[in-house]
């Protein structure tokens, strides 16, 4: 089904999503009050990036004015800012802040490498059984806990959290409350504007100890350090359920490590083509949610062709994403449509595109691989890696990072 082109702006995007995609949303379609979608918003965020104090303040929670997080992640997730662009933007930052910011970008790249190699297998514990409490809580995120309710409200309203509060919620969900980590990860994925299985899963795995065997222990100490006013406002202030460090869980049977953590037998396939692959003459550029920026390689290579984006109705019906995410995507497409022709469909991606000659940019996610195999694009353009995937270990960030210097893009 071909849909009308949305007008620019958050209000127009909200109305458009309610009208055309409302039945696929997990909640009421409303724009994030904090983030605007689109290349223009991404460019503005990058131009005004100020990393002074980033290393010291990136984990601050309250007051909001002390937060040092860059807030680029929604734009990086959708390819409006490529990791190499963000890396270059940090060149003039103070050395300590530059190093920490670039380390965080490398962590995002690590998550992409891990997901590109393991795919859906990343939904299982990688190296250790998750740390889970012996006594399970009725509600893993109790509303009475002000530190929790504040974070959940920000997640569900803004569609974004600083790294520190992501760790608080993940640890509370599984390490404290004993709930299934994949259910919590799905809640993050539904609401976060930067939600990707690559970043989301690696964050949860490492926080709950499934990636390292050493869980992050959420306790009142972190809240007092990063957001003391939450403790002062909390109705449980004098009977805090996280006053002490989480008790060490009993030993559990460890999973057999995934062999692909140690070695990738085909890193070239994992990384995708190094140069445009194919010999057809495309009639359109297929855009994916992974790469929506003006500098998308397929868009840049075919400036006179229309762009095509398909809201995958069967997939969205299963995922039930928050309306914020679909509004953000719609804002992004509306912004792009002010500069070139964009056709937007609600359909099954394969059914819509399999009879068309399209160019596309490779995306390091299993959904792209399966759909591209069925669609058969005329040309597949390279993904903009920060570091080219290698065949060595991804069993830990440290092990992976040691190999990246030898595999530049």
XYZ file of C-alpha atoms in Angstrom:
409
model
C 0.000 0.000 0.000
C 1.479 3.324 -1.103
C 1.038 5.954 1.590
C 0.957 9.741 1.192
C 4.165 11.606 1.881
C 4.101 13.039 5.426
C 4.546 16.756 5.957
C 7.566 17.920 8.000
C 7.313 18.445 11.746
C 6.402 16.379 14.817
C 2.684 17.255 14.843
C 2.275 16.206 11.214
C 4.226 13.013 11.910
C 2.017 12.151 14.889
C -1.143 12.549 12.804
C 0.362 10.581 9.930
C 1.330 7.650 12.172
C -2.070 7.633 13.893
C -3.790 7.548 10.508
C -1.629 5.029 8.681
C 0.217 2.954 11.293
C -1.761 3.420 14.505
C -2.927 -0.205 14.629
C 0.707 -1.380 14.586
C 1.864 0.750 17.547
C 2.303 -0.524 21.078
C 0.956 2.749 22.508
C -0.452 6.103 21.424
C 1.656 7.645 18.651
C 3.278 10.721 20.153
C 6.524 12.469 19.302
C 9.387 12.434 21.760
C 9.492 15.818 23.515
C 13.292 15.658 23.450
C 14.372 14.330 20.035
C 13.414 15.301 16.506
C 13.872 12.906 13.638
C 15.609 13.769 10.388
C 18.938 14.653 8.850
C 18.608 18.312 9.726
C 18.163 17.482 13.415
C 21.110 15.075 13.263
C 23.330 17.666 11.608
C 22.411 20.236 14.239
C 23.223 17.779 17.030
C 26.625 17.028 15.522
C 27.501 20.674 14.847
C 26.681 21.681 18.436
C 28.435 18.667 20.001
C 30.483 19.807 22.992
C 32.529 17.050 24.604
C 34.229 19.175 27.253
C 33.712 17.306 30.519
C 32.268 14.246 28.782
C 34.481 11.730 30.589
C 33.465 13.023 34.018
C 29.781 13.718 33.348
C 28.544 11.156 30.809
C 26.969 9.064 33.587
C 25.341 11.925 35.487
C 21.570 11.588 35.834
C 20.255 14.573 37.840
C 20.104 17.422 37.661
C 19.666 17.211 33.886
C 21.902 20.237 33.402
C 24.891 18.198 34.588
C 24.404 15.427 32.082
C 27.353 15.032 29.758
C 25.940 12.391 27.401
C 26.196 13.360 23.722
C 22.587 12.372 22.843
C 23.695 11.363 19.347
C 22.601 7.741 19.683
C 19.153 7.997 17.970
C 20.853 9.512 14.926
C 23.700 7.017 14.926
C 21.280 4.106 15.226
C 19.424 5.167 12.037
C 22.492 6.065 9.998
C 21.807 9.803 10.082
C 25.251 10.080 11.650
C 27.734 7.344 10.791
C 30.171 6.221 13.472
C 33.166 7.459 11.438
C 31.518 10.914 11.306
C 31.012 10.989 15.066
C 34.597 9.776 15.565
C 35.949 12.618 13.408
C 33.754 15.184 15.199
C 35.615 14.469 18.438
C 39.024 15.423 17.036
C 39.211 18.813 18.772
C 37.827 17.671 22.157
C 40.037 17.636 25.272
C 42.190 14.467 25.161
C 40.521 12.648 28.074
C 37.038 13.441 26.810
C 37.937 12.548 23.233
C 39.356 9.198 24.319
C 36.286 8.325 26.389
C 33.831 9.402 23.688
C 35.656 7.405 21.037
C 35.770 4.413 23.351
C 31.977 4.605 23.594
C 31.715 4.737 19.803
C 33.966 1.686 19.602
C 31.667 -0.088 22.087
C 28.740 0.576 19.733
C 30.773 -0.822 16.865
C 31.594 -3.868 18.971
C 27.888 -4.451 19.500
C 27.319 -4.288 15.754
C 30.139 -6.732 15.054
C 28.798 -9.126 17.671
C 25.256 -8.974 16.306
C 26.391 -9.196 12.677
C 28.300 -12.369 13.515
C 25.872 -14.071 15.918
C 22.521 -12.744 14.729
C 19.550 -14.128 16.648
C 21.876 -16.257 18.773
C 22.697 -13.076 20.690
C 19.321 -13.507 22.442
C 20.862 -16.293 24.539
C 23.435 -15.854 27.299
C 26.841 -15.621 25.664
C 29.376 -16.605 28.303
C 27.637 -17.090 31.661
C 24.198 -17.695 33.083
C 22.547 -14.362 34.005
C 22.752 -13.447 37.677
C 19.209 -13.875 38.999
C 17.907 -13.304 42.507
C 16.724 -16.255 44.579
C 13.547 -14.357 45.516
C 11.635 -12.914 42.593
C 9.815 -9.625 42.825
C 6.178 -9.350 41.774
C 7.015 -6.257 39.711
C 10.637 -5.999 38.492
C 10.278 -2.230 38.130
C 8.194 -1.189 41.175
C 6.497 2.169 40.792
C 7.070 2.944 44.497
C 10.837 3.080 43.940
C 11.416 6.655 42.769
C 14.729 5.805 41.110
C 12.929 3.175 39.025
C 9.734 5.097 38.266
C 11.756 8.134 37.166
C 13.784 6.038 34.702
C 10.759 4.162 33.353
C 8.905 7.440 32.831
C 11.833 8.896 30.897
C 12.132 5.722 28.834
C 8.442 5.709 27.928
C 8.114 9.476 27.401
C 11.384 10.575 25.781
C 12.420 7.259 24.284
C 15.947 7.672 25.597
C 18.042 7.085 28.728
C 21.587 7.890 29.752
C 23.832 4.840 29.959
C 23.798 4.853 33.770
C 20.014 4.535 34.070
C 19.926 1.824 31.406
C 22.232 -0.164 33.659
C 20.086 0.601 36.721
C 16.929 -0.690 35.076
C 18.565 -3.776 33.551
C 20.237 -4.748 36.825
C 17.067 -4.114 38.811
C 15.041 -6.222 36.370
C 17.194 -9.344 36.454
C 19.930 -9.183 39.107
C 17.626 -7.756 41.786
C 14.141 -8.915 40.787
C 14.987 -12.204 39.075
C 12.980 -11.534 35.912
C 13.812 -12.903 32.452
C 16.311 -10.508 30.876
C 14.970 -10.980 27.351
C 11.572 -9.612 28.414
C 13.213 -6.504 29.869
C 15.374 -6.122 26.779
C 12.229 -6.219 24.642
C 10.720 -3.396 26.700
C 13.805 -1.307 26.078
C 13.687 -2.145 22.383
C 10.039 -1.127 22.122
C 10.635 2.364 23.512
C 14.207 3.488 22.839
C 14.614 5.719 19.791
C 18.133 4.304 19.515
C 16.875 0.775 20.133
C 18.727 -1.832 18.106
C 19.231 -5.482 18.899
C 22.969 -4.970 18.539
C 23.327 -2.238 21.175
C 20.406 -3.304 23.338
C 21.400 -6.927 23.752
C 25.075 -6.335 24.336
C 24.190 -3.779 27.006
C 21.846 -6.147 28.811
C 24.204 -9.122 28.496
C 27.096 -7.238 30.072
C 24.993 -5.576 32.787
C 23.408 -8.790 34.052
C 26.643 -10.791 33.812
C 25.642 -12.998 30.873
C 28.479 -11.539 28.822
C 31.194 -11.446 31.465
C 30.062 -13.501 34.464
C 30.289 -10.317 36.579
C 26.899 -8.605 36.960
C 26.474 -4.915 37.654
C 25.037 -4.578 41.153
C 22.469 -1.815 41.363
C 22.121 -0.324 44.839
C 21.174 2.890 46.588
C 24.789 4.022 46.501
C 24.621 4.668 42.732
C 21.409 6.669 43.059
C 22.809 8.848 45.834
C 25.880 9.517 43.726
C 24.196 10.235 40.371
C 20.703 11.465 41.286
C 20.434 12.163 45.034
C 17.122 13.980 44.770
C 15.423 10.720 43.742
C 16.251 9.258 47.131
C 14.948 12.359 48.880
C 11.646 12.134 46.967
C 11.204 8.369 47.367
C 8.346 7.062 49.574
C 10.631 4.127 50.413
C 13.477 6.367 51.543
C 13.418 4.928 55.083
C 12.837 1.349 53.952
C 14.878 1.157 50.768
C 14.748 -2.288 49.115
C 18.123 -1.687 47.429
C 19.943 -0.245 50.430
C 22.527 -3.018 50.394
C 24.516 -4.550 47.577
C 22.670 -7.407 45.836
C 23.342 -10.789 47.394
C 25.536 -13.068 45.340
C 23.307 -15.558 43.492
C 23.978 -19.281 43.901
C 26.195 -20.912 41.272
C 24.370 -21.989 38.132
C 25.235 -24.257 35.269
C 27.153 -22.241 32.704
C 26.102 -22.320 29.057
C 28.403 -23.774 26.453
C 30.159 -20.773 24.875
C 29.032 -19.985 21.354
C 31.898 -21.040 19.010
C 31.446 -17.916 16.895
C 32.576 -15.840 19.866
C 36.087 -17.143 19.285
C 36.291 -17.180 15.495
C 34.367 -15.992 12.452
C 35.023 -18.342 9.522
C 33.758 -15.760 7.001
C 34.392 -12.180 8.162
C 33.978 -10.861 4.622
C 30.381 -12.040 4.565
C 29.817 -10.582 8.029
C 31.151 -7.202 6.933
C 29.377 -7.079 3.600
C 30.813 -5.824 0.301
C 33.831 -3.533 0.296
C 32.681 -1.864 -2.936
C 29.320 -1.738 -4.738
C 28.293 -5.264 -5.706
C 25.975 -5.980 -8.622
C 25.538 -5.124 -12.275
C 21.930 -4.009 -12.579
C 20.504 -0.606 -13.351
C 18.351 0.253 -10.367
C 15.129 2.209 -10.693
C 14.973 3.189 -7.005
C 16.963 3.186 -3.759
C 15.641 0.911 -1.025
C 16.086 2.541 2.376
C 16.254 0.515 5.566
C 15.835 1.753 9.142
C 19.568 1.143 9.636
C 20.630 3.763 7.086
C 18.337 6.743 6.482
C 20.849 9.568 6.201
C 21.530 11.749 3.190
C 25.030 10.219 3.042
C 23.663 6.675 2.813
C 25.978 5.144 0.170
C 23.147 3.936 -2.069
C 21.374 7.318 -1.906
C 24.604 9.173 -2.578
C 25.455 6.958 -5.555
C 22.041 7.465 -7.172
C 21.037 11.077 -6.493
C 18.420 11.136 -9.266
C 16.537 8.018 -8.215
C 13.526 7.993 -5.895
C 13.962 6.497 -2.446
C 11.610 3.762 -1.233
C 10.911 2.914 2.410
C 8.594 0.119 3.512
C 7.014 0.032 6.947
C 7.098 -3.755 7.340
C 3.548 -4.377 8.566
C 3.956 -8.063 9.527
C 7.135 -7.288 11.486
C 5.679 -4.238 13.214
C 2.554 -6.183 14.161
C 4.802 -8.623 16.037
C 7.127 -6.065 17.623
C 4.454 -3.591 18.790
C 6.959 -0.751 18.966
C 6.113 2.430 20.795
C 4.521 5.101 18.641
C 7.497 7.359 19.454
C 9.746 5.180 17.354
C 7.439 5.268 14.340
C 6.929 9.016 14.701
C 10.720 9.505 14.771
C 11.058 7.437 11.582
C 8.229 9.369 9.949
C 9.826 12.713 10.858
C 13.044 11.437 9.274
C 11.339 10.378 6.048
C 9.388 13.649 5.865
C 12.627 15.585 6.222
C 14.289 13.550 3.471
C 11.264 14.123 1.221
C 11.966 17.871 1.252
C 15.146 17.157 -0.733
C 14.297 14.188 -2.976
C 11.407 11.957 -3.999
C 10.467 9.429 -1.325
C 7.844 6.706 -1.720
C 6.558 5.203 1.556
C 4.697 1.900 1.697
C 2.948 -0.165 4.342
C 3.473 -3.746 3.236
C 5.601 -6.859 3.460
C 9.067 -5.697 2.378
C 9.760 -8.666 0.123
C 6.370 -8.576 -1.576
C 6.707 -4.863 -2.236
C 10.254 -4.906 -3.600
C 10.941 -8.301 -5.149
C 9.741 -7.247 -8.608
C 11.724 -4.010 -8.606
C 15.338 -3.243 -9.446
C 16.627 -1.471 -6.346
C 19.971 -0.333 -4.984
C 20.495 -0.643 -1.251
C 23.171 -0.182 1.388
C 24.229 -3.355 3.197
C 23.037 -3.510 6.801
C 24.793 -5.766 9.365
C 21.593 -7.291 10.747
C 20.000 -10.698 10.063
C 16.694 -9.160 8.945
C 18.440 -7.364 6.109
C 20.235 -10.494 4.999
C 17.054 -12.555 4.742
C 15.059 -9.825 3.016
C 17.853 -8.894 0.616
C 18.230 -12.551 -0.366
C 14.539 -12.601 -1.307
C 14.413 -9.133 -2.899
C 17.592 -9.556 -4.960
C 18.831 -5.925 -5.157
C 20.497 -4.765 -8.357
C 23.342 -3.237 -6.375
C 24.416 -3.547 -2.738
C 26.582 -0.709 -1.454
C 29.082 -1.017 1.451
C 28.154 -0.326 5.050
C 30.054 2.586 6.662
C 32.038 0.693 9.292
C 34.188 2.381 11.881
C 36.311 -0.787 11.993
C 36.014 -3.551 9.429
C 34.891 -6.868 11.036
C 37.678 -9.366 11.625
C 37.696 -13.092 12.184
C 39.186 -12.956 15.692
C 37.459 -13.186 19.073
C 34.445 -11.106 20.089
C 34.119 -12.889 23.416
C 34.841 -9.601 25.184
C 35.169 -5.970 24.204
C 38.858 -6.033 25.174
C 39.610 -9.088 23.036
C 37.753 -7.587 20.090
C 39.397 -4.184 20.443
C 42.900 -5.604 20.299
C 42.200 -6.855 16.784
C 40.484 -3.758 15.356
C 43.680 -1.753 14.819
C 44.764 -4.331 12.271
C 41.461 -4.083 10.369
C 40.796 -0.417 9.563
C 38.181 0.511 6.990
